[in-house]
């Protein structure tokens, strides 16, 4: 072979770099290109509590969220009250949440509305477990998009005992529960 | 500046450094441990699931495996035959559990009952389907609307009572299917507090004297109504302790025995108990250990209640329909009644 036909090493690396850059630009620009983010599948979550302690953020990017259409607005809310609570009131000794992040407001006899104070919630899932085991499961955990730093390898996902954390498209970054089907809705 | 001559760092030192770096990287990767959640972060009701054996008044006499998909409802007929409803069929069993036949139905009835004349009433979500004593479909009554969810039916000589969890009301029909009135709706002028139904469980039952009782699950107790819808009496027992009804909405099923003692089924803490007619807890029929603990239910992702229905046969044995196991558990009292 004629030596003039040979591609020298420098030319080869230059061509490869151009190809790689071009391919990357095309991948990023194509219409279906989409970022993926981590999210908790409520149907798989077993409320082990590790979301609170395994996130790289402190407090965790995992928070309790509430699907109101599933909630029974119960007075004796098992997500709000300690299992053996002496009274059904807002006394700290009766509250289940260790940081008082679940708030209760009287609506009409005998119904109460429950809201989550995200500033306080750190995703321990204690209320989620109480709600799911006795009630309708309207409280559940989600990774908050505005807090999550979207690690390449999610520390919580790696330690989740039920593989409840998976990648979802960023434009549908939540897996909220919904009424009737009991399945999550993407939104 | 001149480069550092390679011979200043001997080859063996390079090798040692490389091995040390690898060991360090492996150690960091393999020993990464984050804190386990402490006891303050764990939800544990297992102390409340433990039952003093002295409180258990019944023993499991028989366990019948059901050849039926997704069992949903149960009733014992006047002749002792046991009916178990499930997906697309109602299984007909003799009193010892042997299969005598099956009635084909479309879908899965949420509840079923036998009338005094032997007719069968099946709750098909929003309407009642009526079958003759042999299982032939006769007619379907009026649809109760898109929100309706019929979860329990009882019938006496003149009336059929259907518990509609979706509309939070008991519908009273005559035996031709005409809707006569609604019972349990909130009415402060008549001192009726209203049925509170956070989840699709509400039961209606007749006591041995023919009195109509309704479970008010959100208030964790029972209400006794007259046929005209007026409230005769009520009793509520909220509490996670053994003598109470736990969680937001319990009991989910109930049935009277011939001596007017009341058998109740709870979800969450899966326990079957029996109360005397004066509402005192007599004891336990089946413990969470027998039915399934909360931890077991969570591990198997069971969101529905484990016990799908309860009934009492002519010998006052308690029949418990276990959904996930597809079994009928029969409990009989340990000691003869005085």
Short mmCIF file of C-alpha atoms in Angstrom, two decimals:
data_model
loop_
_atom_site.label_atom_id
_atom_site.label_comp_id
_atom_site.label_asym_id
_atom_site.label_seq_id
_atom_site.Cartn_x
_atom_site.Cartn_y
_atom_site.Cartn_z
CA UNK A 1 0.00 0.00 0.00
CA UNK A 2 1.23 3.49 -0.83
CA UNK A 3 2.27 5.40 2.25
CA UNK A 4 0.31 8.47 0.97
CA UNK A 5 -2.96 6.48 1.33
CA UNK A 6 -2.30 5.77 5.00
CA UNK A 7 -4.07 7.83 7.65
CA UNK A 8 -1.64 8.86 10.31
CA UNK A 9 -2.50 8.68 14.00
CA UNK A 10 -3.14 12.41 14.39
CA UNK A 11 -5.64 12.42 11.52
CA UNK A 12 -7.37 9.37 12.89
CA UNK A 13 -7.82 10.93 16.35
CA UNK A 14 -9.05 14.18 14.79
CA UNK A 15 -11.65 12.33 12.70
CA UNK A 16 -12.79 10.27 15.69
CA UNK A 17 -13.19 13.42 17.79
CA UNK A 18 -15.25 15.08 15.08
CA UNK A 19 -17.45 12.01 14.79
CA UNK A 20 -17.94 11.77 18.56
CA UNK A 21 -18.80 15.46 18.89
CA UNK A 22 -21.17 15.31 15.96
CA UNK A 23 -22.87 12.18 17.27
CA UNK A 24 -23.26 13.68 20.72
CA UNK A 25 -24.74 16.87 19.29
CA UNK A 26 -27.19 14.86 17.19
CA UNK A 27 -28.23 12.71 20.18
CA UNK A 28 -28.86 15.81 22.29
CA UNK A 29 -30.74 17.66 19.56
CA UNK A 30 -33.05 14.92 18.32
CA UNK A 31 -36.74 15.53 19.06
CA UNK A 32 -37.20 12.56 21.39
CA UNK A 33 -34.13 13.35 23.42
CA UNK A 34 -35.22 13.60 27.04
CA UNK A 35 -33.63 13.66 30.44
CA UNK A 36 -34.44 10.94 32.91
CA UNK A 37 -34.89 11.50 36.62
CA UNK A 38 -35.26 9.30 39.68
CA UNK A 39 -38.69 8.74 41.17
CA UNK A 40 -40.37 6.45 43.73
CA UNK A 41 -43.00 3.99 42.53
CA UNK A 42 -45.60 4.10 45.33
CA UNK A 43 -46.88 0.65 44.41
CA UNK A 44 -43.50 -0.85 45.26
CA UNK A 45 -42.53 1.29 48.25
CA UNK A 46 -42.52 -0.61 51.55
CA UNK A 47 -41.89 2.46 53.74
CA UNK A 48 -38.63 1.11 55.18
CA UNK A 49 -37.47 4.59 56.20
CA UNK A 50 -34.20 4.52 54.26
CA UNK A 51 -35.19 7.43 52.02
CA UNK A 52 -34.63 9.63 55.05
CA UNK A 53 -31.14 8.39 55.76
CA UNK A 54 -29.71 7.38 52.39
CA UNK A 55 -30.16 10.50 50.26
CA UNK A 56 -26.96 12.48 49.63
CA UNK A 57 -28.90 15.57 50.66
CA UNK A 58 -29.65 16.39 54.26
CA UNK A 59 -32.58 16.64 54.71
CA UNK A 60 -33.54 14.15 52.05
CA UNK A 61 -35.06 15.18 48.70
CA UNK A 62 -37.79 12.62 49.42
CA UNK A 63 -40.96 14.11 50.89
CA UNK A 64 -44.39 12.87 51.78
CA UNK A 65 -47.09 13.99 49.34
CA UNK A 66 -50.85 13.72 49.70
CA UNK A 67 -53.40 12.64 47.10
CA UNK A 68 -56.48 14.30 48.53
CA UNK A 69 -58.97 12.46 46.34
CA UNK A 70 -57.99 9.20 48.05
CA UNK A 71 -58.00 10.59 51.60
CA UNK A 72 -60.90 9.75 53.89
CA UNK A 73 -60.40 12.95 55.93
CA UNK A 74 -60.64 10.75 59.01
CA UNK A 75 -60.69 12.00 62.57
CA UNK A 76 -58.80 8.93 63.74
CA UNK A 77 -56.09 9.21 61.08
CA UNK A 78 -53.53 6.43 61.42
CA UNK A 79 -51.04 8.51 59.45
CA UNK A 80 -51.33 11.38 61.88
CA UNK A 81 -51.83 9.75 65.28
CA UNK A 82 -49.60 7.40 67.23
CA UNK A 83 -51.04 3.86 67.22
CA UNK A 84 -51.90 4.06 70.91
CA UNK A 85 -52.66 7.78 71.05
CA UNK A 86 -54.60 8.70 74.16
CA UNK A 87 -56.44 11.51 72.43
CA UNK A 88 -57.32 12.52 68.92
CA UNK A 89 -55.85 16.00 69.01
CA UNK A 90 -52.78 17.96 67.95
CA UNK A 91 -50.83 17.22 71.12
CA UNK A 92 -47.23 16.37 70.28
CA UNK A 93 -47.46 13.22 72.38
CA UNK A 94 -50.22 11.96 70.07
CA UNK A 95 -48.59 12.85 66.77
CA UNK A 96 -46.94 10.11 64.76
CA UNK A 97 -44.61 12.33 62.73
CA UNK A 98 -41.31 12.72 64.61
CA UNK A 99 -40.91 16.30 63.37
CA UNK A 100 -44.55 17.41 63.29
CA UNK A 101 -44.58 17.80 59.51
CA UNK A 102 -48.14 16.52 59.07
CA UNK A 103 -50.70 19.18 59.91
CA UNK A 104 -54.36 18.64 60.68
CA UNK A 105 -57.22 21.10 60.23
CA UNK A 106 -60.86 20.65 61.21
CA UNK A 107 -63.24 20.81 58.25
CA UNK A 108 -66.61 19.67 59.62
CA UNK A 109 -67.62 17.00 62.05
CA UNK A 110 -66.06 14.39 61.83
CA UNK A 111 -63.70 15.33 58.98
CA UNK A 112 -60.17 16.71 59.10
CA UNK A 113 -57.83 17.79 56.34
CA UNK A 114 -54.18 16.79 56.46
CA UNK A 115 -51.35 18.72 54.81
CA UNK A 116 -47.62 18.11 54.65
CA UNK A 117 -45.14 20.80 55.71
CA UNK A 118 -42.38 20.09 53.21
CA UNK A 119 -39.86 22.22 55.04
CA UNK A 120 -40.07 19.84 57.98
CA UNK A 121 -40.68 16.53 56.22
CA UNK A 122 -37.57 14.44 55.66
CA UNK A 123 -39.17 11.38 54.08
CA UNK A 124 -39.11 8.86 56.92
CA UNK A 125 -42.42 7.35 55.66
CA UNK A 126 -43.77 6.73 59.13
CA UNK A 127 -47.04 8.48 58.27
CA UNK A 128 -47.14 6.73 54.89
CA UNK A 129 -46.99 3.36 56.58
CA UNK A 130 -49.70 4.24 59.09
CA UNK A 131 -51.94 5.59 56.36
CA UNK A 132 -51.44 2.62 54.07
CA UNK A 133 -51.81 -0.10 56.65
CA UNK A 134 -55.04 1.15 58.17
CA UNK A 135 -56.40 3.75 55.74
CA UNK A 136 -56.58 4.36 52.03
CA UNK A 137 -52.90 5.06 51.42
CA UNK A 138 -53.39 8.65 50.30
CA UNK A 139 -50.05 9.66 51.82
CA UNK A 140 -47.04 8.46 49.84
CA UNK A 141 -43.42 9.39 49.15
CA UNK A 142 -42.08 11.20 46.11
CA UNK A 143 -38.68 12.62 45.21
CA UNK A 144 -39.14 16.37 44.88
CA UNK A 145 -37.89 17.55 41.52
CA UNK A 146 -36.86 20.97 42.81
CA UNK A 147 -34.65 19.40 45.47
CA UNK A 148 -33.22 16.27 43.85
CA UNK A 149 -29.75 16.70 42.35
CA UNK A 150 -30.37 13.70 40.10
CA UNK A 151 -27.21 11.77 40.90
CA UNK A 152 -25.97 9.50 38.20
CA UNK A 153 -26.35 6.63 40.64
CA UNK A 154 -29.06 7.44 43.17
CA UNK A 155 -27.88 6.55 46.65
CA UNK A 156 -31.42 5.76 47.81
CA UNK A 157 -32.15 3.60 44.78
CA UNK A 158 -29.02 1.59 45.45
CA UNK A 159 -30.16 0.86 48.99
CA UNK A 160 -33.90 0.48 48.38
CA UNK A 161 -34.89 -3.03 49.49
CA UNK A 162 -37.88 -3.22 47.15
CA UNK A 163 -36.47 -1.60 43.99
CA UNK A 164 -39.13 1.07 44.26
CA UNK A 165 -36.98 3.82 42.76
CA UNK A 166 -36.64 3.99 39.00
CA UNK A 167 -35.84 6.39 36.19
CA UNK A 168 -38.77 8.26 34.66
CA UNK A 169 -38.85 10.90 31.91
CA UNK A 170 -38.23 14.37 33.37
CA UNK A 171 -41.34 15.85 31.79
CA UNK A 172 -43.42 13.33 33.77
CA UNK A 173 -41.30 13.42 36.84
CA UNK A 174 -43.83 12.30 39.46
CA UNK A 175 -45.67 9.03 40.10
CA UNK A 176 -48.64 10.20 42.12
CA UNK A 177 -51.24 7.80 43.41
CA UNK A 178 -54.78 8.17 42.13
CA UNK A 179 -58.21 6.95 43.13
CA UNK A 180 -59.98 3.74 42.02
CA UNK A 181 -57.28 1.97 40.06
CA UNK A 182 -54.88 2.23 42.97
CA UNK A 183 -52.13 2.69 40.45
CA UNK A 184 -49.88 5.66 40.19
CA UNK A 185 -50.39 8.39 37.65
CA UNK A 186 -47.51 10.04 35.92
CA UNK A 187 -47.52 13.79 36.03
CA UNK B 1 13.47 22.51 34.63
CA UNK B 2 14.77 19.02 34.37
CA UNK B 3 12.28 16.21 34.86
CA UNK B 4 12.68 14.03 37.90
CA UNK B 5 14.68 11.03 36.84
CA UNK B 6 12.55 7.94 36.82
CA UNK B 7 15.02 6.00 38.88
CA UNK B 8 14.31 8.26 41.90
CA UNK B 9 11.05 6.35 42.46
CA UNK B 10 11.89 2.72 42.05
CA UNK B 11 9.53 0.40 40.20
CA UNK B 12 8.67 -1.62 43.28
CA UNK B 13 7.40 1.54 45.01
CA UNK B 14 5.17 2.32 42.02
CA UNK B 15 3.72 -1.16 42.31
CA UNK B 16 3.10 -0.83 46.05
CA UNK B 17 1.41 2.54 45.55
CA UNK B 18 -0.81 1.14 42.80
CA UNK B 19 -1.87 -1.82 44.96
CA UNK B 20 -2.55 0.50 47.91
CA UNK B 21 -4.70 2.74 45.73
CA UNK B 22 -6.70 -0.24 44.52
CA UNK B 23 -7.18 -1.57 48.05
CA UNK B 24 -8.31 1.85 49.23
CA UNK B 25 -10.78 2.20 46.37
CA UNK B 26 -12.21 -1.27 47.01
CA UNK B 27 -12.45 -0.64 50.75
CA UNK B 28 -14.33 2.60 50.17
CA UNK B 29 -16.67 1.00 47.68
CA UNK B 30 -17.42 -2.09 49.75
CA UNK B 31 -17.74 -0.43 53.11
CA UNK B 32 -20.05 2.41 52.11
CA UNK B 33 -22.73 2.25 54.74
CA UNK B 34 -25.34 4.82 55.53
CA UNK B 35 -27.24 4.97 58.73
CA UNK B 36 -30.18 2.62 59.14
CA UNK B 37 -33.37 4.37 60.27
CA UNK B 38 -33.57 4.34 64.04
CA UNK B 39 -36.55 3.21 66.10
CA UNK B 40 -38.04 6.70 66.13
CA UNK B 41 -38.50 6.49 62.37
CA UNK B 42 -40.14 3.08 62.29
CA UNK B 43 -43.87 2.45 62.43
CA UNK B 44 -44.45 -0.60 64.57
CA UNK B 45 -47.80 -1.89 65.75
CA UNK B 46 -46.63 -5.42 66.45
CA UNK B 47 -47.21 -5.00 70.23
CA UNK B 48 -50.88 -4.49 69.44
CA UNK B 49 -50.98 -7.59 67.25
CA UNK B 50 -49.95 -9.83 70.11
CA UNK B 51 -52.92 -11.53 71.75
CA UNK B 52 -52.99 -13.20 75.14
CA UNK B 53 -53.73 -16.88 74.37
CA UNK B 54 -56.27 -16.89 77.20
CA UNK B 55 -58.34 -14.45 75.16
CA UNK B 56 -58.57 -16.79 72.18
CA UNK B 57 -61.89 -18.56 72.57
CA UNK B 58 -61.99 -20.38 69.26
CA UNK B 59 -59.80 -22.87 67.44
CA UNK B 60 -59.37 -23.47 63.74
CA UNK B 61 -61.42 -26.60 63.05
CA UNK B 62 -61.06 -26.76 59.30
CA UNK B 63 -59.33 -25.07 56.40
CA UNK B 64 -60.90 -25.44 52.97
CA UNK B 65 -58.91 -24.61 49.88
CA UNK B 66 -61.10 -22.89 47.29
CA UNK B 67 -60.96 -23.65 43.59
CA UNK B 68 -61.99 -20.09 42.78
CA UNK B 69 -60.20 -16.99 41.54
CA UNK B 70 -60.27 -13.85 43.69
CA UNK B 71 -62.81 -14.89 46.34
CA UNK B 72 -64.83 -11.88 47.45
CA UNK B 73 -67.89 -12.86 49.46
CA UNK B 74 -69.44 -15.61 51.51
CA UNK B 75 -72.81 -16.71 52.86
CA UNK B 76 -74.29 -19.77 54.53
CA UNK B 77 -77.71 -20.85 53.27
CA UNK B 78 -80.55 -22.10 55.42
CA UNK B 79 -79.83 -25.72 54.41
CA UNK B 80 -76.19 -25.41 55.52
CA UNK B 81 -74.81 -25.01 52.02
CA UNK B 82 -71.91 -22.57 51.80
CA UNK B 83 -71.71 -20.11 48.92
CA UNK B 84 -68.44 -18.40 48.05
CA UNK B 85 -68.42 -15.72 45.36
CA UNK B 86 -65.37 -14.97 43.27
CA UNK B 87 -64.32 -14.07 39.76
CA UNK B 88 -67.06 -15.20 37.32
CA UNK B 89 -68.52 -17.82 39.66
CA UNK B 90 -70.25 -18.60 42.91
CA UNK B 91 -68.91 -21.80 44.39
CA UNK B 92 -71.46 -24.08 46.08
CA UNK B 93 -70.00 -26.15 48.93
CA UNK B 94 -71.59 -28.61 51.31
CA UNK B 95 -71.18 -27.98 55.02
CA UNK B 96 -67.97 -29.99 55.10
CA UNK B 97 -66.44 -28.02 52.25
CA UNK B 98 -66.99 -30.46 49.38
CA UNK B 99 -67.80 -28.79 46.07
CA UNK B 100 -71.39 -29.40 44.98
CA UNK B 101 -71.40 -27.14 41.97
CA UNK B 102 -70.93 -23.58 40.83
CA UNK B 103 -73.11 -20.78 39.56
CA UNK B 104 -71.79 -18.78 36.63
CA UNK B 105 -71.89 -15.02 37.04
CA UNK B 106 -70.46 -12.15 35.05
CA UNK B 107 -67.65 -10.49 36.98
CA UNK B 108 -67.06 -10.83 40.68
CA UNK B 109 -69.90 -10.12 43.12
CA UNK B 110 -68.75 -7.91 45.99
CA UNK B 111 -71.31 -9.50 48.32
CA UNK B 112 -74.11 -12.04 48.37
CA UNK B 113 -77.00 -13.07 50.58
CA UNK B 114 -79.84 -15.55 50.66
CA UNK B 115 -83.42 -14.47 51.28
CA UNK B 116 -85.81 -16.48 53.44
CA UNK B 117 -87.42 -17.83 50.26
CA UNK B 118 -84.06 -19.15 49.02
CA UNK B 119 -83.50 -16.49 46.40
CA UNK B 120 -79.96 -15.24 46.06
CA UNK B 121 -79.01 -11.56 45.96
CA UNK B 122 -75.63 -10.68 44.48
CA UNK B 123 -74.08 -7.24 44.79
CA UNK B 124 -72.64 -6.42 41.36
CA UNK B 125 -70.97 -3.12 42.22
CA UNK B 126 -73.83 -0.70 41.28
CA UNK B 127 -76.86 -3.02 41.20
CA UNK B 128 -78.30 -6.16 42.72
CA UNK B 129 -78.64 -9.33 40.63
CA UNK B 130 -81.34 -11.75 41.77
CA UNK B 131 -81.02 -15.50 41.22
CA UNK B 132 -83.50 -18.28 41.99
CA UNK B 133 -82.58 -20.86 44.65
CA UNK B 134 -80.93 -23.02 41.97
CA UNK B 135 -78.75 -20.19 40.73
CA UNK B 136 -80.63 -19.17 37.59
CA UNK B 137 -80.49 -15.45 37.00
CA UNK B 138 -83.95 -13.91 37.35
CA UNK B 139 -83.47 -10.18 37.11
CA UNK B 140 -81.23 -7.23 37.92
CA UNK B 141 -82.57 -4.36 39.94
CA UNK B 142 -82.16 -0.69 39.23
CA UNK B 143 -78.66 0.69 38.92
CA UNK B 144 -77.81 2.86 41.93
CA UNK B 145 -75.60 5.22 39.94
CA UNK B 146 -71.96 5.56 39.00
CA UNK B 147 -70.80 6.26 42.56
CA UNK B 148 -72.51 3.18 43.99
CA UNK B 149 -70.46 0.33 45.45
CA UNK B 150 -72.66 -2.32 47.06
CA UNK B 151 -70.56 -4.06 49.68
CA UNK B 152 -73.14 -5.94 51.76
CA UNK B 153 -76.69 -7.31 51.44
CA UNK B 154 -79.12 -8.86 53.91
CA UNK B 155 -82.71 -9.88 53.36
CA UNK B 156 -85.71 -10.69 55.54
CA UNK B 157 -89.22 -11.78 54.53
CA UNK B 158 -90.22 -8.33 53.30
CA UNK B 159 -87.09 -6.35 52.58
CA UNK B 160 -83.64 -6.43 51.07
CA UNK B 161 -81.08 -4.07 52.59
CA UNK B 162 -78.04 -3.13 50.53
CA UNK B 163 -75.06 -1.22 51.93
CA UNK B 164 -73.80 1.25 49.32
CA UNK B 165 -70.29 2.33 50.33
CA UNK B 166 -69.95 4.75 47.43
CA UNK B 167 -73.02 6.76 48.37
CA UNK B 168 -72.58 6.10 52.12
CA UNK B 169 -76.12 4.86 52.61
CA UNK B 170 -78.19 1.73 53.18
CA UNK B 171 -80.87 1.17 50.53
CA UNK B 172 -84.04 -0.60 51.62
CA UNK B 173 -85.85 -2.45 48.81
CA UNK B 174 -89.00 -4.52 48.83
CA UNK B 175 -88.52 -8.04 47.50
CA UNK B 176 -89.66 -6.91 44.05
CA UNK B 177 -86.75 -4.52 43.85
CA UNK B 178 -88.53 -1.23 44.49
CA UNK B 179 -86.38 1.21 46.44
CA UNK B 180 -88.36 2.19 49.55
CA UNK B 181 -86.00 4.49 51.45
CA UNK B 182 -82.41 5.28 52.27
CA UNK B 183 -81.06 4.68 55.76
CA UNK B 184 -78.05 6.24 57.46
CA UNK B 185 -77.92 9.60 55.72
CA UNK B 186 -76.89 12.46 57.96
CA UNK B 187 -79.92 14.11 59.51
CA UNK B 188 -79.28 16.32 62.57
CA UNK B 189 -83.03 16.77 63.16
CA UNK B 190 -83.39 13.01 63.67
CA UNK B 191 -80.09 12.71 65.55
CA UNK B 192 -78.59 10.62 62.78
CA UNK B 193 -74.84 11.30 62.61
CA UNK B 194 -74.42 9.91 59.11
CA UNK B 195 -72.35 7.05 57.82
CA UNK B 196 -68.66 7.80 57.48
CA UNK B 197 -67.09 5.51 54.90
CA UNK B 198 -63.47 6.40 54.14
CA UNK B 199 -62.77 3.15 52.28
CA UNK B 200 -65.06 0.73 50.41
CA UNK B 201 -66.08 -1.30 53.42
CA UNK B 202 -69.50 -1.06 55.01
CA UNK B 203 -71.53 -3.95 56.32
CA UNK B 204 -75.23 -4.39 57.07
CA UNK B 205 -76.52 -7.23 59.22
CA UNK B 206 -79.60 -8.54 60.98
CA UNK B 207 -79.58 -9.66 64.60
CA UNK B 208 -81.39 -12.87 65.60
CA UNK B 209 -84.48 -10.80 66.41
CA UNK B 210 -84.53 -9.27 62.95
CA UNK B 211 -83.12 -5.90 64.01
CA UNK B 212 -81.16 -3.99 61.40
CA UNK B 213 -77.58 -3.10 62.30
CA UNK B 214 -75.15 -1.10 60.22
CA UNK B 215 -71.41 -0.78 60.64
CA UNK B 216 -70.39 2.87 60.69
CA UNK B 217 -66.73 2.26 59.87
CA UNK B 218 -65.53 5.88 60.09
CA UNK B 219 -66.99 6.16 63.58
CA UNK B 220 -65.62 2.72 64.48
CA UNK B 221 -68.80 1.13 65.67
CA UNK B 222 -72.36 0.03 65.03
CA UNK B 223 -75.72 1.73 64.57
CA UNK B 224 -79.11 0.08 65.03
CA UNK B 225 -81.84 1.39 62.74
CA UNK B 226 -85.56 0.86 62.42
CA UNK B 227 -86.94 0.12 58.97
CA UNK B 228 -88.17 3.70 58.57
CA UNK B 229 -84.59 4.92 58.93
CA UNK B 230 -84.79 6.23 62.48
CA UNK B 231 -81.82 5.51 64.69
CA UNK B 232 -82.60 3.22 67.62
CA UNK B 233 -79.18 2.96 69.25
CA UNK B 234 -75.47 2.96 68.54
CA UNK B 235 -72.16 2.03 70.05
CA UNK B 236 -68.66 3.01 68.96
CA UNK B 237 -65.35 1.63 70.20
CA UNK B 238 -62.38 3.48 68.63
CA UNK B 239 -58.98 2.23 69.78
CA UNK B 240 -56.14 0.00 68.79
CA UNK B 241 -56.36 -2.05 71.98
CA UNK B 242 -57.97 -5.46 71.73
CA UNK B 243 -61.43 -4.33 72.81
CA UNK B 244 -61.54 -1.47 70.28
CA UNK B 245 -61.70 -1.04 66.54
CA UNK B 246 -58.40 0.18 65.17
CA UNK B 247 -57.40 2.54 62.39
CA UNK B 248 -59.56 4.92 60.42
CA UNK B 249 -62.36 2.59 59.43
CA UNK B 250 -63.27 -0.63 61.13
CA UNK B 251 -64.81 -3.16 61.49
CA UNK B 252 -65.07 -4.15 57.84
CA UNK B 253 -67.36 -7.16 58.30
CA UNK B 254 -69.63 -8.41 61.05
CA UNK B 255 -72.19 -11.12 61.67
CA UNK B 256 -74.41 -12.14 64.56
CA UNK B 257 -74.37 -15.60 66.08
CA UNK B 258 -77.59 -17.28 67.24
CA UNK B 259 -77.05 -16.06 70.83
CA UNK B 260 -76.83 -12.45 69.57
CA UNK B 261 -73.10 -12.28 70.20
CA UNK B 262 -71.44 -10.27 67.47
CA UNK B 263 -68.45 -11.42 65.40
CA UNK B 264 -66.36 -8.60 63.95
CA UNK B 265 -63.53 -8.50 61.41
CA UNK B 266 -60.92 -5.74 61.28
CA UNK B 267 -58.42 -4.80 58.61
CA UNK B 268 -55.01 -3.32 59.32
CA UNK B 269 -54.61 -5.37 62.47
CA UNK B 270 -56.24 -8.47 61.02
CA UNK B 271 -58.25 -9.86 63.90
CA UNK B 272 -61.63 -11.50 64.30
CA UNK B 273 -63.32 -10.92 67.65
CA UNK B 274 -66.60 -11.65 69.34
CA UNK B 275 -68.63 -9.24 71.47
CA UNK B 276 -71.48 -10.03 73.82
CA UNK B 277 -74.89 -8.45 73.14
CA UNK B 278 -74.06 -5.80 75.76
CA UNK B 279 -71.01 -4.83 73.60
CA UNK B 280 -68.43 -6.28 76.02
CA UNK B 281 -65.54 -8.00 74.31
CA UNK B 282 -65.85 -11.72 74.94
CA UNK B 283 -62.67 -12.81 73.22
CA UNK B 284 -60.87 -13.50 69.99
CA UNK B 285 -61.88 -15.84 67.20
CA UNK B 286 -58.74 -15.46 65.07
CA UNK B 287 -55.55 -13.56 65.88
CA UNK B 288 -53.42 -11.54 63.45
CA UNK B 289 -50.94 -14.40 63.64
CA UNK B 290 -53.58 -16.75 62.21
CA UNK B 291 -54.87 -14.35 59.55
CA UNK B 292 -51.68 -12.48 58.65
CA UNK B 293 -49.74 -9.74 60.41
CA UNK B 294 -49.24 -6.24 59.08
CA UNK B 295 -45.63 -7.04 58.27
CA UNK B 296 -46.67 -10.08 56.23
CA UNK B 297 -49.32 -8.09 54.38
CA UNK B 298 -46.85 -5.30 53.61
CA UNK B 299 -44.21 -7.73 52.41
CA UNK B 300 -46.67 -9.23 49.93
CA UNK B 301 -47.96 -5.79 48.85
CA UNK B 302 -51.49 -6.63 50.02
CA UNK B 303 -53.42 -3.38 50.00
CA UNK B 304 -56.87 -4.96 50.24
CA UNK B 305 -58.08 -6.43 53.49
CA UNK B 306 -56.98 -10.05 53.91
CA UNK B 307 -60.36 -11.20 55.20
CA UNK B 308 -62.95 -10.74 52.46
CA UNK B 309 -66.04 -11.85 54.40
CA UNK B 310 -67.31 -13.62 57.47
CA UNK B 311 -70.35 -15.82 58.14
CA UNK B 312 -71.79 -18.07 60.82
CA UNK B 313 -73.24 -21.51 60.16
CA UNK B 314 -76.08 -23.33 61.92
CA UNK B 315 -73.65 -24.72 64.52
CA UNK B 316 -72.49 -21.17 65.31
CA UNK B 317 -69.08 -21.85 63.84
CA UNK B 318 -67.39 -18.80 62.38
CA UNK B 319 -66.43 -18.98 58.70
CA UNK B 320 -63.69 -16.61 57.59
CA UNK B 321 -62.97 -16.07 53.90
CA UNK B 322 -59.25 -15.40 53.39
CA UNK B 323 -58.76 -13.70 50.03
CA UNK B 324 -55.04 -13.95 49.20
CA UNK B 325 -54.81 -17.53 50.43
CA UNK B 326 -58.07 -18.50 48.66
CA UNK B 327 -59.12 -20.41 51.75
CA UNK B 328 -62.15 -20.74 53.93
CA UNK B 329 -61.16 -20.96 57.58
CA UNK B 330 -63.71 -22.48 59.94
CA UNK B 331 -63.40 -21.69 63.64
CA UNK B 332 -65.33 -23.39 66.39
CA UNK B 333 -65.60 -22.40 70.02
CA UNK B 334 -63.10 -24.10 72.32
CA UNK B 335 -65.44 -24.80 75.20
CA UNK B 336 -69.18 -25.38 75.07
CA UNK B 337 -71.25 -22.41 76.04
CA UNK B 338 -72.87 -22.44 79.46
#
